[in-house]
Amino acid sequence: MTKEEIFNDFIKKVKWDNFQIINVCRSNRDNVQSFSFEITDKQTATNIELANKLSKENAEVAGRMNRLDEFMHTDEYNRLSDKEQRLMIIQYNAMQVYADVLLQRIDEIKERL
């Protein structure tokens, strides 16, 4: 069997047995190639992926909150009607709740890992 066939066979067995490769390291010392793999069960890999997605989403919400907060300290904001200003404050508070819920979900997922 060639190295590639051995490698492909290994990957098939990992997938078939409900595991997932989450990291591959390859080195080439003294013209000898070696590989190492970090493997986890698919549920854990799914949880890691979900936590990463939620973290990214939380960062996006935090960016929007920062931009809104900056706007709320401008003269342009002060020229808006009282109703528009109140709605922006409500929007900002809702975004805070949303971001907090995302963080709680991330914590719950991390506890399962």
mmCIF file with all atom_site columns, C-alpha atoms in Angstrom:
data_model
loop_
_atom_site.group_PDB
_atom_site.id
_atom_site.type_symbol
_atom_site.label_atom_id
_atom_site.label_alt_id
_atom_site.label_comp_id
_atom_site.label_asym_id
_atom_site.label_entity_id
_atom_site.label_seq_id
_atom_site.pdbx_PDB_ins_code
_atom_site.Cartn_x
_atom_site.Cartn_y
_atom_site.Cartn_z
_atom_site.occupancy
_atom_site.B_iso_or_equiv
_atom_site.pdbx_formal_charge
_atom_site.auth_seq_id
_atom_site.auth_comp_id
_atom_site.auth_asym_id
_atom_site.auth_atom_id
_atom_site.pdbx_PDB_model_num
ATOM 1   C CA . MET A 1 1   ? 0.000   0.000  0.000  1.00 0.00 ? 1   MET A CA 1
ATOM 2   C CA . THR A 1 2   ? 1.237   3.469  -0.805 1.00 0.00 ? 2   THR A CA 1
ATOM 3   C CA . LYS A 1 3   ? 1.363   6.193  1.831  1.00 0.00 ? 3   LYS A CA 1
ATOM 4   C CA . GLU A 1 4   ? -1.591  7.892  0.194  1.00 0.00 ? 4   GLU A CA 1
ATOM 5   C CA . GLU A 1 5   ? -3.644  4.692  0.258  1.00 0.00 ? 5   GLU A CA 1
ATOM 6   C CA . ILE A 1 6   ? -2.805  4.165  3.929  1.00 0.00 ? 6   ILE A CA 1
ATOM 7   C CA . PHE A 1 7   ? -3.775  7.753  4.694  1.00 0.00 ? 7   PHE A CA 1
ATOM 8   C CA . ASN A 1 8   ? -7.076  7.509  2.761  1.00 0.00 ? 8   ASN A CA 1
ATOM 9   C CA . ASP A 1 9   ? -7.886  4.197  4.452  1.00 0.00 ? 9   ASP A CA 1
ATOM 10  C CA . PHE A 1 10  ? -7.263  5.798  7.831  1.00 0.00 ? 10  PHE A CA 1
ATOM 11  C CA . ILE A 1 11  ? -9.599  8.701  7.025  1.00 0.00 ? 11  ILE A CA 1
ATOM 12  C CA . LYS A 1 12  ? -12.346 6.329  5.845  1.00 0.00 ? 12  LYS A CA 1
ATOM 13  C CA . LYS A 1 13  ? -12.089 4.314  9.058  1.00 0.00 ? 13  LYS A CA 1
ATOM 14  C CA . VAL A 1 14  ? -12.222 7.452  11.171 1.00 0.00 ? 14  VAL A CA 1
ATOM 15  C CA . LYS A 1 15  ? -15.322 8.704  9.356  1.00 0.00 ? 15  LYS A CA 1
ATOM 16  C CA . TRP A 1 16  ? -17.020 5.315  9.392  1.00 0.00 ? 16  TRP A CA 1
ATOM 17  C CA . ASP A 1 17  ? -16.470 4.913  13.139 1.00 0.00 ? 17  ASP A CA 1
ATOM 18  C CA . ASN A 1 18  ? -18.138 8.270  13.856 1.00 0.00 ? 18  ASN A CA 1
ATOM 19  C CA . PHE A 1 19  ? -14.969 10.190 14.608 1.00 0.00 ? 19  PHE A CA 1
ATOM 20  C CA . GLN A 1 20  ? -13.670 13.360 13.061 1.00 0.00 ? 20  GLN A CA 1
ATOM 21  C CA . ILE A 1 21  ? -10.165 14.665 12.474 1.00 0.00 ? 21  ILE A CA 1
ATOM 22  C CA . ILE A 1 22  ? -9.956  18.174 13.908 1.00 0.00 ? 22  ILE A CA 1
ATOM 23  C CA . ASN A 1 23  ? -6.243  18.836 13.423 1.00 0.00 ? 23  ASN A CA 1
ATOM 24  C CA . VAL A 1 24  ? -3.500  17.407 11.222 1.00 0.00 ? 24  VAL A CA 1
ATOM 25  C CA . CYS A 1 25  ? 0.198   18.085 11.740 1.00 0.00 ? 25  CYS A CA 1
ATOM 26  C CA . ARG A 1 26  ? 2.760   17.130 9.154  1.00 0.00 ? 26  ARG A CA 1
ATOM 27  C CA . SER A 1 27  ? 6.515   17.252 9.523  1.00 0.00 ? 27  SER A CA 1
ATOM 28  C CA . ASN A 1 28  ? 9.423   16.337 7.314  1.00 0.00 ? 28  ASN A CA 1
ATOM 29  C CA . ARG A 1 29  ? 12.632  15.732 9.249  1.00 0.00 ? 29  ARG A CA 1
ATOM 30  C CA . ASP A 1 30  ? 15.633  14.070 7.752  1.00 0.00 ? 30  ASP A CA 1
ATOM 31  C CA . ASN A 1 31  ? 13.540  13.345 4.643  1.00 0.00 ? 31  ASN A CA 1
ATOM 32  C CA . VAL A 1 32  ? 11.116  11.296 6.734  1.00 0.00 ? 32  VAL A CA 1
ATOM 33  C CA . GLN A 1 33  ? 7.527   12.449 6.600  1.00 0.00 ? 33  GLN A CA 1
ATOM 34  C CA . SER A 1 34  ? 5.388   12.035 9.666  1.00 0.00 ? 34  SER A CA 1
ATOM 35  C CA . PHE A 1 35  ? 1.795   12.906 10.455 1.00 0.00 ? 35  PHE A CA 1
ATOM 36  C CA . SER A 1 36  ? -0.079  13.351 13.672 1.00 0.00 ? 36  SER A CA 1
ATOM 37  C CA . PHE A 1 37  ? -3.817  13.695 14.013 1.00 0.00 ? 37  PHE A CA 1
ATOM 38  C CA . GLU A 1 38  ? -6.113  15.088 16.638 1.00 0.00 ? 38  GLU A CA 1
ATOM 39  C CA . ILE A 1 39  ? -9.330  13.104 16.578 1.00 0.00 ? 39  ILE A CA 1
ATOM 40  C CA . THR A 1 40  ? -12.581 13.598 18.435 1.00 0.00 ? 40  THR A CA 1
ATOM 41  C CA . ASP A 1 41  ? -16.053 12.150 18.254 1.00 0.00 ? 41  ASP A CA 1
ATOM 42  C CA . LYS A 1 42  ? -18.380 13.890 15.809 1.00 0.00 ? 42  LYS A CA 1
ATOM 43  C CA . GLN A 1 43  ? -20.649 15.282 18.541 1.00 0.00 ? 43  GLN A CA 1
ATOM 44  C CA . THR A 1 44  ? -17.715 17.057 20.187 1.00 0.00 ? 44  THR A CA 1
ATOM 45  C CA . ALA A 1 45  ? -16.538 18.341 16.814 1.00 0.00 ? 45  ALA A CA 1
ATOM 46  C CA . THR A 1 46  ? -20.052 19.621 16.120 1.00 0.00 ? 46  THR A CA 1
ATOM 47  C CA . ASN A 1 47  ? -20.110 21.372 19.489 1.00 0.00 ? 47  ASN A CA 1
ATOM 48  C CA . ILE A 1 48  ? -16.711 22.962 18.849 1.00 0.00 ? 48  ILE A CA 1
ATOM 49  C CA . GLU A 1 49  ? -17.891 24.172 15.442 1.00 0.00 ? 49  GLU A CA 1
ATOM 50  C CA . LEU A 1 50  ? -21.101 25.581 16.940 1.00 0.00 ? 50  LEU A CA 1
ATOM 51  C CA . ALA A 1 51  ? -19.197 27.366 19.722 1.00 0.00 ? 51  ALA A CA 1
ATOM 52  C CA . ASN A 1 52  ? -16.900 28.902 17.110 1.00 0.00 ? 52  ASN A CA 1
ATOM 53  C CA . LYS A 1 53  ? -19.873 30.075 15.010 1.00 0.00 ? 53  LYS A CA 1
ATOM 54  C CA . LEU A 1 54  ? -21.566 31.576 18.054 1.00 0.00 ? 54  LEU A CA 1
ATOM 55  C CA . SER A 1 55  ? -18.332 33.315 19.077 1.00 0.00 ? 55  SER A CA 1
ATOM 56  C CA . LYS A 1 56  ? -18.046 34.824 15.606 1.00 0.00 ? 56  LYS A CA 1
ATOM 57  C CA . GLU A 1 57  ? -21.676 35.931 15.730 1.00 0.00 ? 57  GLU A CA 1
ATOM 58  C CA . ASN A 1 58  ? -21.103 37.461 19.164 1.00 0.00 ? 58  ASN A CA 1
ATOM 59  C CA . ALA A 1 59  ? -18.104 39.399 17.850 1.00 0.00 ? 59  ALA A CA 1
ATOM 60  C CA . GLU A 1 60  ? -20.254 40.723 14.988 1.00 0.00 ? 60  GLU A CA 1
ATOM 61  C CA . VAL A 1 61  ? -22.961 41.831 17.420 1.00 0.00 ? 61  VAL A CA 1
ATOM 62  C CA . ALA A 1 62  ? -20.342 43.486 19.632 1.00 0.00 ? 62  ALA A CA 1
ATOM 63  C CA . GLY A 1 63  ? -19.064 45.396 16.590 1.00 0.00 ? 63  GLY A CA 1
ATOM 64  C CA . ARG A 1 64  ? -22.572 46.589 15.752 1.00 0.00 ? 64  ARG A CA 1
ATOM 65  C CA . MET A 1 65  ? -23.107 47.614 19.357 1.00 0.00 ? 65  MET A CA 1
ATOM 66  C CA . ASN A 1 66  ? -19.872 49.594 19.353 1.00 0.00 ? 66  ASN A CA 1
ATOM 67  C CA . ARG A 1 67  ? -20.823 51.398 16.154 1.00 0.00 ? 67  ARG A CA 1
ATOM 68  C CA . LEU A 1 68  ? -24.288 52.172 17.500 1.00 0.00 ? 68  LEU A CA 1
ATOM 69  C CA . ASP A 1 69  ? -22.836 53.387 20.803 1.00 0.00 ? 69  ASP A CA 1
ATOM 70  C CA . GLU A 1 70  ? -20.397 55.653 18.953 1.00 0.00 ? 70  GLU A CA 1
ATOM 71  C CA . PHE A 1 71  ? -23.243 57.048 16.863 1.00 0.00 ? 71  PHE A CA 1
ATOM 72  C CA . MET A 1 72  ? -25.296 57.697 19.997 1.00 0.00 ? 72  MET A CA 1
ATOM 73  C CA . HIS A 1 73  ? -22.551 60.093 21.147 1.00 0.00 ? 73  HIS A CA 1
ATOM 74  C CA . THR A 1 74  ? -22.658 62.276 18.031 1.00 0.00 ? 74  THR A CA 1
ATOM 75  C CA . ASP A 1 75  ? -24.388 65.518 17.152 1.00 0.00 ? 75  ASP A CA 1
ATOM 76  C CA . GLU A 1 76  ? -26.263 63.679 14.405 1.00 0.00 ? 76  GLU A CA 1
ATOM 77  C CA . TYR A 1 77  ? -27.866 61.419 17.042 1.00 0.00 ? 77  TYR A CA 1
ATOM 78  C CA . ASN A 1 78  ? -28.789 64.473 19.121 1.00 0.00 ? 78  ASN A CA 1
ATOM 79  C CA . ARG A 1 79  ? -30.627 65.925 16.120 1.00 0.00 ? 79  ARG A CA 1
ATOM 80  C CA . LEU A 1 80  ? -32.908 62.864 15.876 1.00 0.00 ? 80  LEU A CA 1
ATOM 81  C CA . SER A 1 81  ? -36.400 62.963 17.307 1.00 0.00 ? 81  SER A CA 1
ATOM 82  C CA . ASP A 1 82  ? -36.923 61.788 20.878 1.00 0.00 ? 82  ASP A CA 1
ATOM 83  C CA . LYS A 1 83  ? -38.776 58.751 19.565 1.00 0.00 ? 83  LYS A CA 1
ATOM 84  C CA . GLU A 1 84  ? -35.895 57.765 17.231 1.00 0.00 ? 84  GLU A CA 1
ATOM 85  C CA . GLN A 1 85  ? -33.416 58.175 20.080 1.00 0.00 ? 85  GLN A CA 1
ATOM 86  C CA . ARG A 1 86  ? -35.540 55.996 22.384 1.00 0.00 ? 86  ARG A CA 1
ATOM 87  C CA . LEU A 1 87  ? -35.822 53.343 19.666 1.00 0.00 ? 87  LEU A CA 1
ATOM 88  C CA . MET A 1 88  ? -32.035 53.288 19.266 1.00 0.00 ? 88  MET A CA 1
ATOM 89  C CA . ILE A 1 89  ? -31.607 52.901 23.007 1.00 0.00 ? 89  ILE A CA 1
ATOM 90  C CA . ILE A 1 90  ? -34.094 50.015 22.949 1.00 0.00 ? 90  ILE A CA 1
ATOM 91  C CA . GLN A 1 91  ? -32.217 48.525 19.985 1.00 0.00 ? 91  GLN A CA 1
ATOM 92  C CA . TYR A 1 92  ? -28.907 48.793 21.850 1.00 0.00 ? 92  TYR A CA 1
ATOM 93  C CA . ASN A 1 93  ? -30.384 47.158 24.966 1.00 0.00 ? 93  ASN A CA 1
ATOM 94  C CA . ALA A 1 94  ? -31.865 44.346 22.871 1.00 0.00 ? 94  ALA A CA 1
ATOM 95  C CA . MET A 1 95  ? -28.460 43.779 21.284 1.00 0.00 ? 95  MET A CA 1
ATOM 96  C CA . GLN A 1 96  ? -26.922 43.557 24.767 1.00 0.00 ? 96  GLN A CA 1
ATOM 97  C CA . VAL A 1 97  ? -29.437 40.872 25.746 1.00 0.00 ? 97  VAL A CA 1
ATOM 98  C CA . TYR A 1 98  ? -28.802 39.037 22.472 1.00 0.00 ? 98  TYR A CA 1
ATOM 99  C CA . ALA A 1 99  ? -25.023 39.130 23.013 1.00 0.00 ? 99  ALA A CA 1
ATOM 100 C CA . ASP A 1 100 ? -25.454 37.914 26.591 1.00 0.00 ? 100 ASP A CA 1
ATOM 101 C CA . VAL A 1 101 ? -27.596 34.976 25.448 1.00 0.00 ? 101 VAL A CA 1
ATOM 102 C CA . LEU A 1 102 ? -24.962 34.054 22.852 1.00 0.00 ? 102 LEU A CA 1
ATOM 103 C CA . LEU A 1 103 ? -22.280 34.039 25.570 1.00 0.00 ? 103 LEU A CA 1
ATOM 104 C CA . GLN A 1 104 ? -24.458 31.859 27.791 1.00 0.00 ? 104 GLN A CA 1
ATOM 105 C CA . ARG A 1 105 ? -24.975 29.395 24.933 1.00 0.00 ? 105 ARG A CA 1
ATOM 106 C CA . ILE A 1 106 ? -21.223 29.305 24.300 1.00 0.00 ? 106 ILE A CA 1
ATOM 107 C CA . ASP A 1 107 ? -20.612 28.587 27.999 1.00 0.00 ? 107 ASP A CA 1
ATOM 108 C CA . GLU A 1 108 ? -23.174 25.768 27.953 1.00 0.00 ? 108 GLU A CA 1
ATOM 109 C CA . ILE A 1 109 ? -21.523 24.196 24.919 1.00 0.00 ? 109 ILE A CA 1
ATOM 110 C CA . LYS A 1 110 ? -18.064 24.484 26.442 1.00 0.00 ? 110 LYS A CA 1
ATOM 111 C CA . GLU A 1 111 ? -19.275 22.734 29.600 1.00 0.00 ? 111 GLU A CA 1
ATOM 112 C CA . ARG A 1 112 ? -20.243 19.733 27.451 1.00 0.00 ? 112 ARG A CA 1
ATOM 113 C CA . LEU A 1 113 ? -16.775 19.501 25.892 1.00 0.00 ? 113 LEU A CA 1
#
